[in-house]
CSV table of C-alpha atoms and ligand atoms in Angstrom, one decimal:
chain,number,residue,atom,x,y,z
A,1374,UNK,CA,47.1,27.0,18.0
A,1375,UNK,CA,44.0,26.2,20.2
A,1376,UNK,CA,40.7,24.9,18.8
A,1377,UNK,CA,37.6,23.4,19.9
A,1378,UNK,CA,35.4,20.6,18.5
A,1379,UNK,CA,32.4,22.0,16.6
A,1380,UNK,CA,29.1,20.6,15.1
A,1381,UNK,CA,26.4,22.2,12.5
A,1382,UNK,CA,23.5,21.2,11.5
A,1383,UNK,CA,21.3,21.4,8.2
A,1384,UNK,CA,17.8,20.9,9.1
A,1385,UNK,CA,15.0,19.8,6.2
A,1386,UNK,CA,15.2,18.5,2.8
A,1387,UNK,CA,15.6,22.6,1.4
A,1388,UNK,CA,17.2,22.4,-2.7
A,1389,UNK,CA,21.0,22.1,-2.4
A,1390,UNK,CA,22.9,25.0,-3.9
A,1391,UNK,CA,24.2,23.8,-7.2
A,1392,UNK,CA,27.9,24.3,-8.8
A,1393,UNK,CA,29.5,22.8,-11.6
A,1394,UNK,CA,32.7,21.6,-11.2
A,1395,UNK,CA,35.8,23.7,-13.3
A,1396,UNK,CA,37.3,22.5,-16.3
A,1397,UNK,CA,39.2,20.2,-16.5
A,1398,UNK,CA,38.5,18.9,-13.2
A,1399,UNK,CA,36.1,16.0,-12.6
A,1400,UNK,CA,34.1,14.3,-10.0
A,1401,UNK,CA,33.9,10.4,-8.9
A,1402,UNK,CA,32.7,8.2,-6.6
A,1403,UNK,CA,34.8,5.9,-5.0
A,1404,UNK,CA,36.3,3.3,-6.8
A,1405,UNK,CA,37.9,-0.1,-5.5
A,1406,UNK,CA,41.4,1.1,-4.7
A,1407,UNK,CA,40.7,4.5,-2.9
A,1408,UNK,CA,41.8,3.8,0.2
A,1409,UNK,CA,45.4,5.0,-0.8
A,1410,UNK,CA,44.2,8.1,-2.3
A,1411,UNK,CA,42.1,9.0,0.4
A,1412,UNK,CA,45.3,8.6,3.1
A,1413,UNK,CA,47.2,10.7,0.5
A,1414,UNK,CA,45.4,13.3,0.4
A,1415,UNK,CA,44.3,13.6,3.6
A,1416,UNK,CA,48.1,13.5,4.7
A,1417,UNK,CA,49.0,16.5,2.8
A,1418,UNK,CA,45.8,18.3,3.7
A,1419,UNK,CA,45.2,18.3,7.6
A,1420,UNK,CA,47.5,19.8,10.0
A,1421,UNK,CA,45.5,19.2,12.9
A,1422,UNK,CA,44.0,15.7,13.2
A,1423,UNK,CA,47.0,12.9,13.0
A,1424,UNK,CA,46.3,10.7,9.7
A,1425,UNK,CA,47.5,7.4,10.1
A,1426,UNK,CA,47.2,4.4,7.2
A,1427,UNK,CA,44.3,2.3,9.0
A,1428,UNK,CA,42.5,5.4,9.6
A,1429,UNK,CA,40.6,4.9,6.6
A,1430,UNK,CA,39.2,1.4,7.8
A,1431,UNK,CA,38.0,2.8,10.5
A,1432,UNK,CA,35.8,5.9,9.8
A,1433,UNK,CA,34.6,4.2,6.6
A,1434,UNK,CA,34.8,0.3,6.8
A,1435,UNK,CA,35.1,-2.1,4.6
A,1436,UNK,CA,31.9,-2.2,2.5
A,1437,UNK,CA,32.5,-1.2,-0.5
A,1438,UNK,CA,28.9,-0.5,-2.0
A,1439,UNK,CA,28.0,1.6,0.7
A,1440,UNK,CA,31.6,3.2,0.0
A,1441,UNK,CA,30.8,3.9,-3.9
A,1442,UNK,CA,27.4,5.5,-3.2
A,1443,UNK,CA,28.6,7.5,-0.3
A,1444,UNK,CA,32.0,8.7,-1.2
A,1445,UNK,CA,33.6,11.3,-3.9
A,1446,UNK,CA,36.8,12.2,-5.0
A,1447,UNK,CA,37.9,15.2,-7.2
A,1448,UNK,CA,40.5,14.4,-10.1
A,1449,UNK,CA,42.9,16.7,-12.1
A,1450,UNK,CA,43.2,16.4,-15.3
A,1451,UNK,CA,45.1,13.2,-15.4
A,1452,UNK,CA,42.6,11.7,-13.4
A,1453,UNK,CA,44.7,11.7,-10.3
A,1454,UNK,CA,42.7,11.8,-7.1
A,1455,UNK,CA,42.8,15.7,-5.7
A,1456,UNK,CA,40.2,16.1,-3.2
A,1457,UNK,CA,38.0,14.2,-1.3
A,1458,UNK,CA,35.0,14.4,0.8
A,1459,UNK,CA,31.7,12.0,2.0
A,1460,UNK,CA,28.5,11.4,2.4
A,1461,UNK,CA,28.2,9.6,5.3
A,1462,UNK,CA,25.7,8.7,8.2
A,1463,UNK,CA,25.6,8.3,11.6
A,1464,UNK,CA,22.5,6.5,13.4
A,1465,UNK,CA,23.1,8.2,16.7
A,1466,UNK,CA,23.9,11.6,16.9
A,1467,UNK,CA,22.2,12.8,19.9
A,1468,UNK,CA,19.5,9.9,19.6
A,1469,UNK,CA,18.7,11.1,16.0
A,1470,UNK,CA,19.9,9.5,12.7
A,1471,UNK,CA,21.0,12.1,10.7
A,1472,UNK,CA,23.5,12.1,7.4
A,1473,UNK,CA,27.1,13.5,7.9
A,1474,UNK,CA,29.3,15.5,5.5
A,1475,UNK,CA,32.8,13.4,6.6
A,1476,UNK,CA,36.2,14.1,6.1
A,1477,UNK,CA,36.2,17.1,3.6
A,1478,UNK,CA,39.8,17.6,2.0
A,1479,UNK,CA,41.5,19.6,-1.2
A,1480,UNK,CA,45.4,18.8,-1.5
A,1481,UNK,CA,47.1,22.2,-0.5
A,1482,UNK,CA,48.5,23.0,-4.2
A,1483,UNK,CA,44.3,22.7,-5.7
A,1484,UNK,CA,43.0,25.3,-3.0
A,1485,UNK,CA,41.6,28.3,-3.4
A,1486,UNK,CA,40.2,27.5,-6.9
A,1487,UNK,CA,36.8,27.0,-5.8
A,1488,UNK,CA,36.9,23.6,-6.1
A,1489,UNK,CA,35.0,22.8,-3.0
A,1490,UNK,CA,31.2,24.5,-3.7
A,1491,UNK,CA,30.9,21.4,-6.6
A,1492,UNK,CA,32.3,18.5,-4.1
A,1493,UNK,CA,29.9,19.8,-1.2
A,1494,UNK,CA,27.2,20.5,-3.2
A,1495,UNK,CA,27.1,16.8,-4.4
A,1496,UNK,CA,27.6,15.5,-1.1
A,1497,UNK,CA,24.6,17.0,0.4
A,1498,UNK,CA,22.8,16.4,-2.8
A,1499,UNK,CA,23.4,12.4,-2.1
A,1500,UNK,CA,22.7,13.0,1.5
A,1501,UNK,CA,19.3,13.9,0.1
A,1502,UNK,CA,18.9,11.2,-2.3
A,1503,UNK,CA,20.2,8.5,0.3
A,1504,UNK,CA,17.2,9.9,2.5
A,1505,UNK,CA,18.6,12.0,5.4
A,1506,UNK,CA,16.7,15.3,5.8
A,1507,UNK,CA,18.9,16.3,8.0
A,1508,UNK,CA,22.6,16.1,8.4
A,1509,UNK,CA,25.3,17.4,10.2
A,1510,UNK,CA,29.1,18.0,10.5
A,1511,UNK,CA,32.1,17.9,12.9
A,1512,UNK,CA,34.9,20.2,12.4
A,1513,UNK,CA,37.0,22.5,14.6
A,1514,UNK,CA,37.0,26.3,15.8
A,1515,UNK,CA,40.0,27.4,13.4
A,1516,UNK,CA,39.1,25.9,10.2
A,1517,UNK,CA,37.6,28.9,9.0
A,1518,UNK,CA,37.2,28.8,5.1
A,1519,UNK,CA,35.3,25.1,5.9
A,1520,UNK,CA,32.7,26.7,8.3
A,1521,UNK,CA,32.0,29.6,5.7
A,1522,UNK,CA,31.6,27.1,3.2
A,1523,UNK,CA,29.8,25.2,5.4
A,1524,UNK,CA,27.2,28.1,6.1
A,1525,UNK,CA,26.7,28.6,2.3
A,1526,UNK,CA,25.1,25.4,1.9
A,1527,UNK,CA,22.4,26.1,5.1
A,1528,UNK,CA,24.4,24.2,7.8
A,1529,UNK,CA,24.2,26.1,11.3
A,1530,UNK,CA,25.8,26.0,14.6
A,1531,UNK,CA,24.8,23.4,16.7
A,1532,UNK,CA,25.1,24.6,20.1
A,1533,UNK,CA,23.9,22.8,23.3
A,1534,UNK,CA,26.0,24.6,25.8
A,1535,UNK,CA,27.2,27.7,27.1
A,1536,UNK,CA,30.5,26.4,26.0
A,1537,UNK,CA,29.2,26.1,22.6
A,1538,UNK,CA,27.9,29.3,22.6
A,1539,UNK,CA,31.1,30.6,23.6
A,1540,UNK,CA,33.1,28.9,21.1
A,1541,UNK,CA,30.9,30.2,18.4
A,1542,UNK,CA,31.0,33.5,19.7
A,1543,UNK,CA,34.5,33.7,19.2
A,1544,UNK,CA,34.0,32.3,15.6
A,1545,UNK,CA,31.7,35.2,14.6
A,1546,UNK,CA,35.1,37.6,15.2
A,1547,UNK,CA,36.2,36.1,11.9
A,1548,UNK,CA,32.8,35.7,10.2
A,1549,UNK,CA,30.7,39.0,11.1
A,1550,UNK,CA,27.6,37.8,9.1
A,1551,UNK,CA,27.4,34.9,11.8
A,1552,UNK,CA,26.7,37.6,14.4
A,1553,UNK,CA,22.9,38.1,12.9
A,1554,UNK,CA,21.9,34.2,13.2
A,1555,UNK,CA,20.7,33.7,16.5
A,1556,UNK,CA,21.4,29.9,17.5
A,1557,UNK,CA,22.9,30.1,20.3
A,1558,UNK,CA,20.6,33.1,21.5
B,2352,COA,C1,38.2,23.7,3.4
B,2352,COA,C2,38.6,23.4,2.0
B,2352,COA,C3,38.0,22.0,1.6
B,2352,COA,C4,38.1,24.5,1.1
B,2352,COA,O1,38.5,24.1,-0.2
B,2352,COA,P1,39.0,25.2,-1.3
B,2352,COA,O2,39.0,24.5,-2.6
B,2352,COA,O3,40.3,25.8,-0.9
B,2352,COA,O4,37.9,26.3,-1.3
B,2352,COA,P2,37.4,27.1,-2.6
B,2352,COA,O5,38.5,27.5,-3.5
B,2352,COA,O6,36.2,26.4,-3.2
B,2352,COA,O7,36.9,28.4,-1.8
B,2352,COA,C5,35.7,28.4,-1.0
B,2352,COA,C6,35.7,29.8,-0.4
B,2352,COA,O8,36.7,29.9,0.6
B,2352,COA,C7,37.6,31.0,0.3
B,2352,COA,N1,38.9,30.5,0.6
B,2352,COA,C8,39.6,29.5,0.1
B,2352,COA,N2,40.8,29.4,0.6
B,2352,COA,C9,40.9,30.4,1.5
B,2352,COA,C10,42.0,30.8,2.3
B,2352,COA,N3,43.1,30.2,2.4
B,2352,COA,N4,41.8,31.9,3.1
B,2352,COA,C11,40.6,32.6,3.0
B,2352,COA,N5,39.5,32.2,2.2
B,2352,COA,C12,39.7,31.1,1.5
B,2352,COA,C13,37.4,31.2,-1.2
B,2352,COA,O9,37.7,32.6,-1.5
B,2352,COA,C14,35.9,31.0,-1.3
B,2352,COA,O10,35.2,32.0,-0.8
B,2352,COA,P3,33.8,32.6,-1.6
B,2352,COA,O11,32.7,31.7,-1.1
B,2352,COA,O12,33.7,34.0,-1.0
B,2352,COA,O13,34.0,32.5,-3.0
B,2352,COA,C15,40.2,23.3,1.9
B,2352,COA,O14,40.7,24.5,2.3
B,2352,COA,C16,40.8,22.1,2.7
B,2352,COA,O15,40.9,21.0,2.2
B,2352,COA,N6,41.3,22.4,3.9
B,2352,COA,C17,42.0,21.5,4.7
B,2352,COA,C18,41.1,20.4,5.3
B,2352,COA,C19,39.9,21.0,5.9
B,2352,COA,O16,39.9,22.1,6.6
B,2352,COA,N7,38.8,20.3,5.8
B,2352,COA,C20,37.5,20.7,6.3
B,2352,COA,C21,37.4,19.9,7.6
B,2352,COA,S1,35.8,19.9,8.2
């Protein structure tokens, strides 16, 4: 299938829509250890971007700190790592310094059970507490349930080109409500 590189952004420090996370599901942050759940899950979940094992070294490093206050994962019942997804940063996205919702993923077999409103919600809440007013994401033109989500918590296309534009024309086919922003107007 063919799909294009996206961005949105969420501009200002706005309250973070709040959801509590299901019974009997919980939420972490990382722990020493991760790395492996992290490459799991993302394994099962992606079809598009290739996961490979030092993957996680290199989008996230090393420091494990910064890891533990930037990073969550969601656990069944047993505690067993389901989902993922983190608050990161990057200190040059189009000359700003903005936060950046990273690497978002729900193993196949937990989705669809509204688990993801209570992971994103606490990602952009630590975006806020770590200081970023503004924040943005990459993902790609198919990924359809993510940008609705994405929408839902106040993140907006970020287009900077007629080629943007176009892309995100073609995205409000499958999300009509998209149609009334006005962005890339
Ligand atoms: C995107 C993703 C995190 C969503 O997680 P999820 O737990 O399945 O989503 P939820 O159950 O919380 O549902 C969120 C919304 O999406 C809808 N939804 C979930 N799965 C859907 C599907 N397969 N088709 C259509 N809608 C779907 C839900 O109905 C819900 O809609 P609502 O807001 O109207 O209630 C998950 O599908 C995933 O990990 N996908 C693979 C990796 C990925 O795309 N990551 C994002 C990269 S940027």
């Amino acid at each position: 299938m063919v799909w294009q590189e996206i961005f949105m952004i969420r501009r200002g420090a706005h309250p973070v829509p709040k959801y509590v996370v299901p019974e009997p599901f919980t939420l972490r942050n990382y722990c020493v250890g991760d790395e492996e759940n992290w490459f799991r899950i993302y394994k099962a979940s992606d079809n598009y971007n290739r996961i490979y094992s030092s993957m996680f070294r290199e989008y996230f490093g090393a420091d494990q700190e910064l890891l533990a206050r930037r990073q969550f994962y969601l656990c069944d019942a047993e505690g067993t790592a389901i989902g993922t997804a983190s608050a990161w940063l990057n200190p040059n996205f189009h000359g700003e310094a903005l936060g950046r919702v990273h690497w978002v993923a729900i193993l196949p077999e937990y989705q669809g059970r509204g688990l993801s409103k209570p992971l994103i919600s606490a990602v952009c809440q630590r975006l806020l507490e770590c200081g970023h007013q503004d924040s943005y994401l990459r993902t790609i033109s198919v990924r359809i349930t993510a940008i609705r989500l994405y929408l839902g918590f106040g993140f907006l296309p970020d287009v900077r080109s007629p080629h943007d534009a176009e892309i995100w024309q073609g995205i409000c086919k499958h999300i009509p409500d998209l149609a009334l922003l006005d962005p890339w107007r």
